[in-house]
PDB file of C-alpha atoms in Angstrom:
ATOM      1  CA  MET U   7     101.558 101.159  89.247  1.00 48.00           C
ATOM      2  CA  ALA U   8     100.791  97.908  90.737  1.00 42.00           C
ATOM      3  CA  PHE U   9     103.098  95.004  90.027  1.00 35.00           C
ATOM      4  CA  VAL U  10     101.951  91.636  88.690  1.00 34.00           C
ATOM      5  CA  THR U  11     102.091  88.919  91.335  1.00 35.00           C
ATOM      6  CA  ARG U  12     102.270  85.141  91.151  1.00 34.00           C
ATOM      7  CA  GLN U  13      99.651  83.060  89.476  1.00 35.00           C
ATOM      8  CA  PHE U  14      97.085  81.661  91.872  1.00 34.00           C
ATOM      9  CA  ALA U  15      94.683  78.968  90.717  1.00 35.00           C
ATOM     10  CA  ARG U  16      93.314  76.400  93.125  1.00 35.00           C
ATOM     11  CA  SER U  17      90.489  74.048  92.355  1.00 32.00           C
ATOM     12  CA  MET U  18      87.881  73.879  95.083  1.00 33.00           C
ATOM     13  CA  ALA U  19      84.681  71.956  95.550  1.00 33.00           C
ATOM     14  CA  SER U  20      81.432  73.715  94.810  1.00 35.00           C
ATOM     15  CA  SER U  21      78.956  74.720  97.470  1.00 35.00           C
ATOM     16  CA  SER U  22      75.216  75.207  97.353  1.00 35.00           C
ATOM     17  CA  SER U  23      75.213  78.280  99.587  1.00 38.00           C
ATOM     18  CA  ALA U  24      73.690  81.328  97.892  1.00 39.00           C
ATOM     19  CA  THR U  25      74.251  85.009  98.245  1.00 41.00           C
ATOM     20  CA  GLY U  26      71.861  87.850  97.620  1.00 45.00           C
ATOM     21  CA  PRO U  27      71.669  91.603  97.131  1.00 46.00           C
ATOM     22  CA  SER U  28      70.302  92.196 100.654  1.00 46.00           C
ATOM     23  CA  ALA U  29      73.840  92.212 101.997  1.00 46.00           C
ATOM     24  CA  SER U  30      74.408  95.647 100.483  1.00 44.00           C
ATOM     25  CA  ALA U  31      71.670  97.208 102.610  1.00 56.00           C
ATOM     26  CA  LYS U  32      74.068  98.698 105.136  1.00 74.00           C
ATOM     27  CA  LYS U  33      77.675  99.750 105.335  1.00 83.00           C
ATOM     28  CA  ILE U  34      79.908  97.271 107.162  1.00 89.00           C
ATOM     29  CA  LEU U  35      82.920  97.884 109.341  1.00 94.00           C
ATOM     30  CA  ILE U  36      85.691  95.796 107.822  1.00 98.00           C
ATOM     31  CA  LYS U  37      87.705  94.004 110.493  1.00 98.00           C
ATOM     32  CA  HIS U  38      88.532  90.614 108.984  1.00 98.00           C
ATOM     33  CA  VAL U  39      90.379  90.597 105.656  1.00 98.00           C
ATOM     34  CA  THR U  40      91.406  87.775 103.339  1.00 98.00           C
ATOM     35  CA  VAL U  41      94.142  88.580 100.831  1.00 98.00           C
ATOM     36  CA  ILE U  42      94.570  86.224  97.891  1.00 98.00           C
ATOM     37  CA  GLY U  43      98.094  86.257  96.482  1.00 97.00           C
ATOM     38  CA  GLY U  44     101.347  86.335  98.428  1.00 96.00           C
ATOM     39  CA  GLY U  45     103.420  88.427  96.029  1.00 93.00           C
ATOM     40  CA  LEU U  46     104.654  91.976  96.580  1.00 91.00           C
ATOM     41  CA  MET U  47     101.222  93.554  96.493  1.00 95.00           C
ATOM     42  CA  GLY U  48      99.373  90.923  98.505  1.00 97.00           C
ATOM     43  CA  ALA U  49     102.067  90.821 101.173  1.00 97.00           C
ATOM     44  CA  GLY U  50     102.135  94.605 101.320  1.00 97.00           C
ATOM     45  CA  VAL U  51      98.383  94.887 101.742  1.00 98.00           C
ATOM     46  CA  SER U  52      98.467  92.184 104.423  1.00 98.00           C
ATOM     47  CA  GLN U  53     101.201  94.003 106.318  1.00 98.00           C
ATOM     48  CA  VAL U  54      99.407  97.346 106.313  1.00 98.00           C
ATOM     49  CA  ALA U  55      96.071  95.803 107.287  1.00 98.00           C
ATOM     50  CA  ALA U  56      97.645  93.838 110.149  1.00 98.00           C
ATOM     51  CA  THR U  57      99.583  96.877 111.361  1.00 97.00           C
ATOM     52  CA  THR U  58      96.344  98.844 111.621  1.00 97.00           C
ATOM     53  CA  GLY U  59      94.649  96.196 113.766  1.00 97.00           C
ATOM     54  CA  HIS U  60      92.807  94.131 111.166  1.00 98.00           C
ATOM     55  CA  THR U  61      92.743  90.352 111.327  1.00 98.00           C
ATOM     56  CA  VAL U  62      94.329  89.105 108.110  1.00 98.00           C
ATOM     57  CA  VAL U  63      94.572  85.756 106.353  1.00 98.00           C
ATOM     58  CA  LEU U  64      97.051  85.676 103.478  1.00 98.00           C
ATOM     59  CA  VAL U  65      96.350  82.916 100.963  1.00 98.00           C
ATOM     60  CA  ASP U  66      98.533  81.469  98.223  1.00 97.00           C
ATOM     61  CA  GLN U  67      98.980  78.146  96.508  1.00 95.00           C
ATOM     62  CA  SER U  68     101.869  76.669  98.518  1.00 96.00           C
ATOM     63  CA  ASP U  69     103.447  76.767 101.961  1.00 96.00           C
ATOM     64  CA  GLU U  70     106.764  77.623 100.303  1.00 96.00           C
ATOM     65  CA  ILE U  71     105.365  80.817  98.787  1.00 96.00           C
ATOM     66  CA  LEU U  72     103.671  81.740 102.056  1.00 97.00           C
ATOM     67  CA  ALA U  73     106.879  81.193 104.025  1.00 97.00           C
ATOM     68  CA  LYS U  74     108.653  83.634 101.717  1.00 96.00           C
ATOM     69  CA  SER U  75     105.777  86.095 102.068  1.00 97.00           C
ATOM     70  CA  LYS U  76     105.865  85.821 105.855  1.00 97.00           C
ATOM     71  CA  LYS U  77     109.598  86.436 105.947  1.00 97.00           C
ATOM     72  CA  GLY U  78     109.264  89.462 103.681  1.00 96.00           C
ATOM     73  CA  ILE U  79     106.440  90.939 105.752  1.00 97.00           C
ATOM     74  CA  GLU U  80     108.344  90.522 109.021  1.00 97.00           C
ATOM     75  CA  GLU U  81     111.490  92.067 107.579  1.00 96.00           C
ATOM     76  CA  SER U  82     109.497  95.003 106.225  1.00 95.00           C
ATOM     77  CA  ILE U  83     107.778  95.606 109.563  1.00 95.00           C
ATOM     78  CA  ARG U  84     111.130  95.496 111.362  1.00 95.00           C
ATOM     79  CA  ARG U  85     112.456  98.204 109.052  1.00 94.00           C
ATOM     80  CA  VAL U  86     109.414 100.349 109.749  1.00 91.00           C
ATOM     81  CA  ALA U  87     109.657  99.712 113.501  1.00 93.00           C
ATOM     82  CA  LYS U  88     113.371 100.503 113.597  1.00 91.00           C
ATOM     83  CA  LYS U  89     112.777 103.841 111.932  1.00 90.00           C
ATOM     84  CA  LYS U  90     109.639 104.691 113.896  1.00 89.00           C
ATOM     85  CA  PHE U  91     111.018 103.677 117.302  1.00 92.00           C
ATOM     86  CA  ALA U  92     114.704 104.504 116.872  1.00 90.00           C
ATOM     87  CA  ASP U  93     114.970 105.487 120.539  1.00 90.00           C
ATOM     88  CA  ASN U  94     112.791 102.674 121.870  1.00 93.00           C
ATOM     89  CA  PRO U  95     113.769  99.249 120.492  1.00 90.00           C
ATOM     90  CA  GLN U  96     111.332  97.468 122.808  1.00 93.00           C
ATOM     91  CA  ALA U  97     108.407  99.384 121.314  1.00 92.00           C
ATOM     92  CA  GLY U  98     109.638  98.370 117.890  1.00 92.00           C
ATOM     93  CA  ASP U  99     109.759  94.718 118.882  1.00 94.00           C
ATOM     94  CA  ASP U 100     106.242  94.989 120.303  1.00 94.00           C
ATOM     95  CA  LEU U 101     104.973  96.419 117.005  1.00 94.00           C
ATOM     96  CA  VAL U 102     106.486  93.530 115.067  1.00 95.00           C
ATOM     97  CA  LYS U 103     105.003  90.917 117.409  1.00 96.00           C
ATOM     98  CA  LYS U 104     101.578  92.549 117.481  1.00 96.00           C
ATOM     99  CA  THR U 105     101.437  92.900 113.706  1.00 96.00           C
ATOM    100  CA  MET U 106     102.561  89.347 112.980  1.00 97.00           C
ATOM    101  CA  ALA U 107     100.034  88.041 115.500  1.00 98.00           C
ATOM    102  CA  ASN U 108      97.295  89.588 113.363  1.00 98.00           C
ATOM    103  CA  ILE U 109      98.324  87.613 110.253  1.00 98.00           C
ATOM    104  CA  SER U 110      97.698  83.954 109.565  1.00 98.00           C
ATOM    105  CA  PHE U 111      98.524  82.010 106.418  1.00 98.00           C
ATOM    106  CA  SER U 112      96.566  79.450 104.431  1.00 98.00           C
ATOM    107  CA  THR U 113      96.645  77.506 101.170  1.00 97.00           C
ATOM    108  CA  ASP U 114      92.897  76.863 101.288  1.00 96.00           C
ATOM    109  CA  ALA U 115      90.860  79.964 100.461  1.00 95.00           C
ATOM    110  CA  ALA U 116      87.576  78.091 100.736  1.00 93.00           C
ATOM    111  CA  SER U 117      88.142  77.399 104.416  1.00 93.00           C
ATOM    112  CA  VAL U 118      88.755  81.040 105.389  1.00 95.00           C
ATOM    113  CA  VAL U 119      86.494  83.249 103.245  1.00 96.00           C
ATOM    114  CA  HIS U 120      83.316  82.146 105.004  1.00 94.00           C
ATOM    115  CA  SER U 121      84.175  84.333 108.004  1.00 91.00           C
ATOM    116  CA  THR U 122      85.776  87.333 106.313  1.00 97.00           C
ATOM    117  CA  ASP U 123      84.420  90.826 105.711  1.00 98.00           C
ATOM    118  CA  LEU U 124      86.562  91.579 102.677  1.00 98.00           C
ATOM    119  CA  VAL U 125      88.381  89.510 100.064  1.00 98.00           C
ATOM    120  CA  ILE U 126      91.164  91.356  98.254  1.00 98.00           C
ATOM    121  CA  GLU U 127      92.493  89.605  95.155  1.00 98.00           C
ATOM    122  CA  ALA U 128      96.115  90.311  94.223  1.00 97.00           C
ATOM    123  CA  ILE U 129      97.048  87.517  91.816  1.00 96.00           C
ATOM    124  CA  VAL U 130      98.435  87.533  88.272  1.00 91.00           C
ATOM    125  CA  GLU U 131      96.850  89.935  85.749  1.00 90.00           C
ATOM    126  CA  ASN U 132      94.911  87.240  83.917  1.00 91.00           C
ATOM    127  CA  LEU U 133      91.177  87.783  83.443  1.00 93.00           C
ATOM    128  CA  LYS U 134      90.351  84.076  83.113  1.00 95.00           C
ATOM    129  CA  LEU U 135      92.175  83.109  86.310  1.00 96.00           C
ATOM    130  CA  LYS U 136      90.707  85.994  88.268  1.00 97.00           C
ATOM    131  CA  ASN U 137      87.184  85.180  87.111  1.00 97.00           C
ATOM    132  CA  GLU U 138      87.615  81.513  88.015  1.00 97.00           C
ATOM    133  CA  LEU U 139      88.886  82.505  91.458  1.00 97.00           C
ATOM    134  CA  PHE U 140      86.045  84.910  92.188  1.00 98.00           C
ATOM    135  CA  GLN U 141      83.429  82.516  90.834  1.00 97.00           C
ATOM    136  CA  ARG U 142      84.625  79.773  93.193  1.00 97.00           C
ATOM    137  CA  LEU U 143      85.031  81.979  96.253  1.00 98.00           C
ATOM    138  CA  ASP U 144      81.579  83.450  95.661  1.00 98.00           C
ATOM    139  CA  LYS U 145      80.115  80.072  96.636  1.00 96.00           C
ATOM    140  CA  PHE U 146      81.918  80.000  99.980  1.00 97.00           C
ATOM    141  CA  ALA U 147      81.969  83.610 101.171  1.00 97.00           C
ATOM    142  CA  ALA U 148      79.366  84.960 103.578  1.00 95.00           C
ATOM    143  CA  GLU U 149      76.506  87.032 102.239  1.00 95.00           C
ATOM    144  CA  HIS U 150      77.900  90.291 103.612  1.00 96.00           C
ATOM    145  CA  THR U 151      81.448  89.721 102.307  1.00 97.00           C
ATOM    146  CA  ILE U 152      82.755  92.319  99.879  1.00 98.00           C
ATOM    147  CA  PHE U 153      85.012  91.272  97.004  1.00 98.00           C
ATOM    148  CA  ALA U 154      87.681  93.616  95.654  1.00 98.00           C
ATOM    149  CA  SER U 155      90.432  93.335  93.068  1.00 98.00           C
ATOM    150  CA  ASN U 156      93.807  95.045  93.134  1.00 97.00           C
ATOM    151  CA  THR U 157      94.067  94.848  89.327  1.00 95.00           C
ATOM    152  CA  SER U 158      95.858  97.737  87.661  1.00 90.00           C
ATOM    153  CA  SER U 159      94.559  97.221  84.137  1.00 87.00           C
ATOM    154  CA  LEU U 160      91.532  94.912  83.908  1.00 93.00           C
ATOM    155  CA  GLN U 161      87.932  96.078  84.131  1.00 94.00           C
ATOM    156  CA  ILE U 162      86.353  95.550  87.540  1.00 98.00           C
ATOM    157  CA  THR U 163      82.938  95.071  85.920  1.00 97.00           C
ATOM    158  CA  GLU U 164      84.133  91.991  84.034  1.00 96.00           C
ATOM    159  CA  LEU U 165      85.416  90.498  87.276  1.00 98.00           C
ATOM    160  CA  ALA U 166      82.245  91.338  89.185  1.00 98.00           C
ATOM    161  CA  ASN U 167      80.126  89.623  86.540  1.00 97.00           C
ATOM    162  CA  SER U 168      81.743  86.296  87.446  1.00 97.00           C
ATOM    163  CA  THR U 169      79.943  86.436  90.816  1.00 98.00           C
ATOM    164  CA  THR U 170      76.440  86.802  92.206  1.00 97.00           C
ATOM    165  CA  ARG U 171      77.500  89.794  94.331  1.00 97.00           C
ATOM    166  CA  GLN U 172      77.981  92.533  91.758  1.00 97.00           C
ATOM    167  CA  ASP U 173      76.649  95.066  94.272  1.00 97.00           C
ATOM    168  CA  ARG U 174      79.304  93.959  96.779  1.00 98.00           C
ATOM    169  CA  PHE U 175      82.210  94.137  94.358  1.00 98.00           C
ATOM    170  CA  GLY U 176      84.664  96.968  93.738  1.00 98.00           C
ATOM    171  CA  GLY U 177      88.265  97.808  93.041  1.00 98.00           C
ATOM    172  CA  LEU U 178      90.998  98.605  95.574  1.00 98.00           C
ATOM    173  CA  HIS U 179      94.083  99.556  93.606  1.00 98.00           C
ATOM    174  CA  PHE U 180      97.095  99.890  95.892  1.00 97.00           C
ATOM    175  CA  PHE U 181     100.519 101.103  94.799  1.00 94.00           C
ATOM    176  CA  ASN U 182     103.916  99.523  95.305  1.00 88.00           C
ATOM    177  CA  PRO U 183     105.456  99.488  97.856  1.00 91.00           C
ATOM    178  CA  VAL U 184     102.148  99.347  99.722  1.00 96.00           C
ATOM    179  CA  PRO U 185     103.533 100.210 103.197  1.00 95.00           C
ATOM    180  CA  MET U 186     105.022 103.445 101.817  1.00 94.00           C
ATOM    181  CA  MET U 187     102.569 104.601  99.146  1.00 96.00           C
ATOM    182  CA  LYS U 188      99.623 106.528 100.567  1.00 97.00           C
ATOM    183  CA  LEU U 189      97.266 106.318  97.603  1.00 98.00           C
ATOM    184  CA  VAL U 190      94.440 103.830  97.049  1.00 98.00           C
ATOM    185  CA  GLU U 191      92.145 104.087  94.045  1.00 98.00           C
ATOM    186  CA  VAL U 192      88.636 102.939  95.008  1.00 98.00           C
ATOM    187  CA  ILE U 193      86.789 101.851  91.881  1.00 98.00           C
ATOM    188  CA  LYS U 194      83.028 101.777  91.674  1.00 97.00           C
ATOM    189  CA  THR U 195      81.315  99.869  88.873  1.00 97.00           C
ATOM    190  CA  PRO U 196      77.759 100.689  87.712  1.00 97.00           C
ATOM    191  CA  MET U 197      76.574  97.814  89.945  1.00 97.00           C
ATOM    192  CA  THR U 198      78.600  98.606  93.073  1.00 97.00           C
ATOM    193  CA  SER U 199      76.254  99.751  95.841  1.00 97.00           C
ATOM    194  CA  GLN U 200      76.905 103.044  97.577  1.00 96.00           C
ATOM    195  CA  LYS U 201      77.253 101.214 100.892  1.00 97.00           C
ATOM    196  CA  THR U 202      79.921  98.919  99.439  1.00 97.00           C
ATOM    197  CA  PHE U 203      81.776 101.907  98.047  1.00 97.00           C
ATOM    198  CA  GLU U 204      81.614 103.651 101.431  1.00 97.00           C
ATOM    199  CA  SER U 205      82.835 100.504 103.202  1.00 98.00           C
ATOM    200  CA  LEU U 206      85.836 100.258 100.873  1.00 98.00           C
ATOM    201  CA  THR U 207      86.592 103.952 101.277  1.00 98.00           C
ATOM    202  CA  ASP U 208      86.397 103.719 105.075  1.00 98.00           C
ATOM    203  CA  PHE U 209      88.639 100.644 105.021  1.00 98.00           C
ATOM    204  CA  SER U 210      91.237 102.511 102.951  1.00 98.00           C
ATOM    205  CA  LYS U 211      91.220 105.370 105.453  1.00 98.00           C
ATOM    206  CA  ALA U 212      91.546 102.900 108.332  1.00 98.00           C
ATOM    207  CA  LEU U 213      94.752 101.667 106.692  1.00 98.00           C
ATOM    208  CA  GLY U 214      96.118 105.197 106.849  1.00 97.00           C
ATOM    209  CA  LYS U 215      95.746 105.656 103.098  1.00 98.00           C
ATOM    210  CA  ASN U 216      94.291 108.473 101.033  1.00 98.00           C
ATOM    211  CA  PRO U 217      91.477 107.017  98.904  1.00 98.00           C
ATOM    212  CA  VAL U 218      90.424 108.585  95.610  1.00 98.00           C
ATOM    213  CA  SER U 219      87.291 107.603  93.725  1.00 98.00           C
ATOM    214  CA  CYS U 220      87.208 106.530  90.094  1.00 96.00           C
ATOM    215  CA  LYS U 221      84.723 104.958  87.726  1.00 96.00           C
ATOM    216  CA  ASP U 222      85.587 101.637  86.099  1.00 97.00           C
ATOM    217  CA  SER U 223      87.580 103.053  83.183  1.00 93.00           C
ATOM    218  CA  PRO U 224      90.838 101.672  81.669  1.00 90.00           C
ATOM    219  CA  GLY U 225      93.756 102.311  84.019  1.00 93.00           C
ATOM    220  CA  PHE U 226      91.569 104.206  86.498  1.00 96.00           C
ATOM    221  CA  ILE U 227      93.312 107.523  87.279  1.00 97.00           C
ATOM    222  CA  VAL U 228      97.042 107.039  87.741  1.00 96.00           C
ATOM    223  CA  ASN U 229      97.779 104.435  85.072  1.00 95.00           C
ATOM    224  CA  ARG U 230      95.414 106.062  82.581  1.00 95.00           C
ATOM    225  CA  LEU U 231      97.597 109.174  82.747  1.00 96.00           C
ATOM    226  CA  LEU U 232     100.935 107.501  83.454  1.00 96.00           C
ATOM    227  CA  VAL U 233     101.040 104.740  80.836  1.00 96.00           C
ATOM    228  CA  PRO U 234     100.281 106.997  77.819  1.00 97.00           C
ATOM    229  CA  TYR U 235     102.998 109.350  79.101  1.00 98.00           C
ATOM    230  CA  LEU U 236     105.468 106.471  79.237  1.00 98.00           C
ATOM    231  CA  MET U 237     104.438 105.282  75.784  1.00 98.00           C
ATOM    232  CA  GLU U 238     104.841 108.754  74.305  1.00 98.00           C
ATOM    233  CA  ALA U 239     108.364 108.887  75.735  1.00 98.00           C
ATOM    234  CA  ILE U 240     109.120 105.651  73.858  1.00 98.00           C
ATOM    235  CA  ARG U 241     107.600 107.061  70.661  1.00 97.00           C
ATOM    236  CA  MET U 242     109.737 110.191  71.047  1.00 98.00           C
ATOM    237  CA  LEU U 243     112.787 107.929  71.257  1.00 98.00           C
ATOM    238  CA  GLU U 244     111.607 105.952  68.218  1.00 97.00           C
ATOM    239  CA  ARG U 245     111.215 109.160  66.216  1.00 97.00           C
ATOM    240  CA  GLY U 246     114.767 110.130  67.104  1.00 97.00           C
ATOM    241  CA  GLU U 247     113.716 113.405  68.701  1.00 98.00           C
ATOM    242  CA  ALA U 248     115.839 112.942  71.825  1.00 98.00           C
ATOM    243  CA  SER U 249     117.911 110.319  73.616  1.00 98.00           C
ATOM    244  CA  LYS U 250     116.468 108.355  76.515  1.00 98.00           C
ATOM    245  CA  GLU U 251     119.046 109.946  78.815  1.00 98.00           C
ATOM    246  CA  ASP U 252     118.042 113.469  77.815  1.00 98.00           C
ATOM    247  CA  ILE U 253     114.335 112.672  78.057  1.00 98.00           C
ATOM    248  CA  ASP U 254     114.841 111.324  81.573  1.00 98.00           C
ATOM    249  CA  THR U 255     116.921 114.329  82.606  1.00 98.00           C
ATOM    250  CA  ALA U 256     114.399 116.745  81.126  1.00 98.00           C
ATOM    251  CA  MET U 257     111.448 115.253  82.986  1.00 98.00           C
ATOM    252  CA  LYS U 258     113.317 115.097  86.286  1.00 98.00           C
ATOM    253  CA  LEU U 259     114.708 118.612  86.157  1.00 98.00           C
ATOM    254  CA  GLY U 260     111.960 120.265  84.115  1.00 98.00           C
ATOM    255  CA  ALA U 261     108.868 118.602  85.570  1.00 98.00           C
ATOM    256  CA  GLY U 262     110.211 117.691  89.000  1.00 98.00           C
ATOM    257  CA  TYR U 263     109.585 113.973  88.570  1.00 97.00           C
ATOM    258  CA  PRO U 264     111.655 111.714  90.856  1.00 96.00           C
ATOM    259  CA  MET U 265     112.363 109.351  87.936  1.00 97.00           C
ATOM    260  CA  GLY U 266     112.490 109.849  84.196  1.00 98.00           C
ATOM    261  CA  PRO U 267     110.079 107.833  82.012  1.00 98.00           C
ATOM    262  CA  PHE U 268     112.688 105.271  80.924  1.00 98.00           C
ATOM    263  CA  GLU U 269     113.950 104.824  84.467  1.00 98.00           C
ATOM    264  CA  LEU U 270     110.360 104.305  85.565  1.00 97.00           C
ATOM    265  CA  LEU U 271     109.626 101.878  82.738  1.00 97.00           C
ATOM    266  CA  ASP U 272     112.580  99.736  83.808  1.00 97.00           C
ATOM    267  CA  TYR U 273     111.467  99.926  87.435  1.00 93.00           C
ATOM    268  CA  VAL U 274     107.863  98.957  86.680  1.00 90.00           C
ATOM    269  CA  GLY U 275     108.803  96.275  84.172  1.00 94.00           C
ATOM    270  CA  LEU U 276     108.586  96.509  80.395  1.00 97.00           C
ATOM    271  CA  ASP U 277     106.559  93.297  80.285  1.00 95.00           C
ATOM    272  CA  THR U 278     104.041  94.798  82.687  1.00 91.00           C
ATOM    273  CA  THR U 279     103.744  97.969  80.627  1.00 95.00           C
ATOM    274  CA  LYS U 280     103.314  95.998  77.414  1.00 95.00           C
ATOM    275  CA  PHE U 281     100.655  93.819  79.021  1.00 92.00           C
ATOM    276  CA  ILE U 282      98.645  96.892  80.005  1.00 93.00           C
ATOM    277  CA  VAL U 283      98.995  98.616  76.637  1.00 95.00           C
ATOM    278  CA  ASP U 284      98.129  95.462  74.700  1.00 94.00           C
ATOM    279  CA  GLY U 285      94.998  95.001  76.795  1.00 91.00           C
ATOM    280  CA  TRP U 286      93.882  98.574  76.260  1.00 93.00           C
ATOM    281  CA  HIS U 287      94.662  98.353  72.546  1.00 94.00           C
ATOM    282  CA  GLU U 288      92.468  95.272  72.290  1.00 92.00           C
ATOM    283  CA  MET U 289      89.636  97.157  73.995  1.00 89.00           C
ATOM    284  CA  ASP U 290      89.998 100.317  71.869  1.00 92.00           C
ATOM    285  CA  SER U 291      92.270  99.735  68.874  1.00 94.00           C
ATOM    286  CA  LYS U 292      91.615 103.169  67.354  1.00 95.00           C
ATOM    287  CA  ASN U 293      92.724 105.153  70.399  1.00 94.00           C
ATOM    288  CA  PRO U 294      96.121 106.735  69.543  1.00 94.00           C
ATOM    289  CA  LEU U 295      97.119 106.626  73.233  1.00 94.00           C
ATOM    290  CA  PHE U 296      96.861 102.831  73.248  1.00 94.00           C
ATOM    291  CA  GLN U 297      99.014 102.079  70.196  1.00 95.00           C
ATOM    292  CA  PRO U 298     101.891  99.603  70.693  1.00 94.00           C
ATOM    293  CA  THR U 299     105.499 100.499  69.859  1.00 96.00           C
ATOM    294  CA  GLN U 300     108.172  98.467  68.075  1.00 96.00           C
ATOM    295  CA  VAL U 301     110.894  99.354  70.567  1.00 97.00           C
ATOM    296  CA  LEU U 302     108.903  98.096  73.559  1.00 98.00           C
ATOM    297  CA  ASN U 303     107.777  94.956  71.737  1.00 97.00           C
ATOM    298  CA  LYS U 304     111.357  94.150  70.723  1.00 97.00           C
ATOM    299  CA  LEU U 305     112.766  94.547  74.236  1.00 98.00           C
ATOM    300  CA  VAL U 306     110.037  92.358  75.741  1.00 97.00           C
ATOM    301  CA  GLN U 307     110.570  89.739  73.021  1.00 98.00           C
ATOM    302  CA  GLU U 308     114.251  89.698  74.003  1.00 98.00           C
ATOM    303  CA  LYS U 309     113.234  89.191  77.666  1.00 97.00           C
ATOM    304  CA  LYS U 310     114.713  92.556  78.618  1.00 97.00           C
ATOM    305  CA  PHE U 311     112.093  93.578  81.162  1.00 97.00           C
ATOM    306  CA  GLY U 312     114.083  96.165  83.099  1.00 97.00           C
ATOM    307  CA  ARG U 313     115.586  96.009  86.563  1.00 95.00           C
ATOM    308  CA  LYS U 314     114.219  92.557  87.361  1.00 93.00           C
ATOM    309  CA  THR U 315     116.119  90.992  84.441  1.00 96.00           C
ATOM    310  CA  GLY U 316     119.187  93.236  84.622  1.00 97.00           C
ATOM    311  CA  GLU U 317     118.456  95.041  81.378  1.00 98.00           C
ATOM    312  CA  GLY U 318     115.693  97.084  79.800  1.00 98.00           C
ATOM    313  CA  PHE U 319     116.210 100.544  78.391  1.00 98.00           C
ATOM    314  CA  TYR U 320     119.243 100.638  80.672  1.00 98.00           C
ATOM    315  CA  LYS U 321     121.613  97.949  81.918  1.00 97.00           C
ATOM    316  CA  TYR U 322     121.850  97.087  85.606  1.00 96.00           C
ATOM    317  CA  LYS U 323     124.602  95.237  87.438  1.00 84.00           C
TER     318      LYS U 323
END
């Protein structure tokens, strides 16, 4: 499940440049990537893309945020290099230098998207802010540029409709931590051209990931199955059928899961889970899988989001 990143909203001047559907005529080889959002997901995507030889520009709203992102990326690469080149420290240092040389940082998206092949959005899960961002960048990006969102819960079609390049718009849903997780969900809307879909799939493979295809449905594949499972675990607790400890133990030992549902909820963030469920419930209020729960609502109201706040279903020191 992807994590929510920092809010990114930057006002930019409008441009009269137009884009058209002709750009979808042929598949493009993605070499230059612009990532919008310097949080965990955006930094992770930037790191993986740079490590695999892509030229990357990471964009966020302040130099302070970008400095933190840069530090986190370099530290992450050093950990990877140390493990990969345990017997050859020089090779590890070379990997770090080469990767960091492929990444540049900017607070001005308008000045960098004109020369990029792919824009990947990884900002806060807010439909209004995402639409405003894509609408503005649509005016500056080149005709061939593909737009993609890393959203874990919003509909890609709604985001694509904020632009004039619906045929060059898709979803690239990465999983946290991006450098470690091999899966990428490639989402195709009814308007996404086959060539755009193929370009996004090829790009995912070039990153060393395993892409899977999914239509633009709520939660795509993983979250559509995972979130209802997590919610049913909460309902089981609410009904008094088992304790959270026993439910976690049962799923780890009986189903072979690395984490129980309540451990996973705390890891993901209860606020994040509630945000997803509330959005789905608004879209389809009669679906029993999308019904909210009192226990989750109460914990979120009390600001007990899980590991990041020190308490959720469990307490953390």
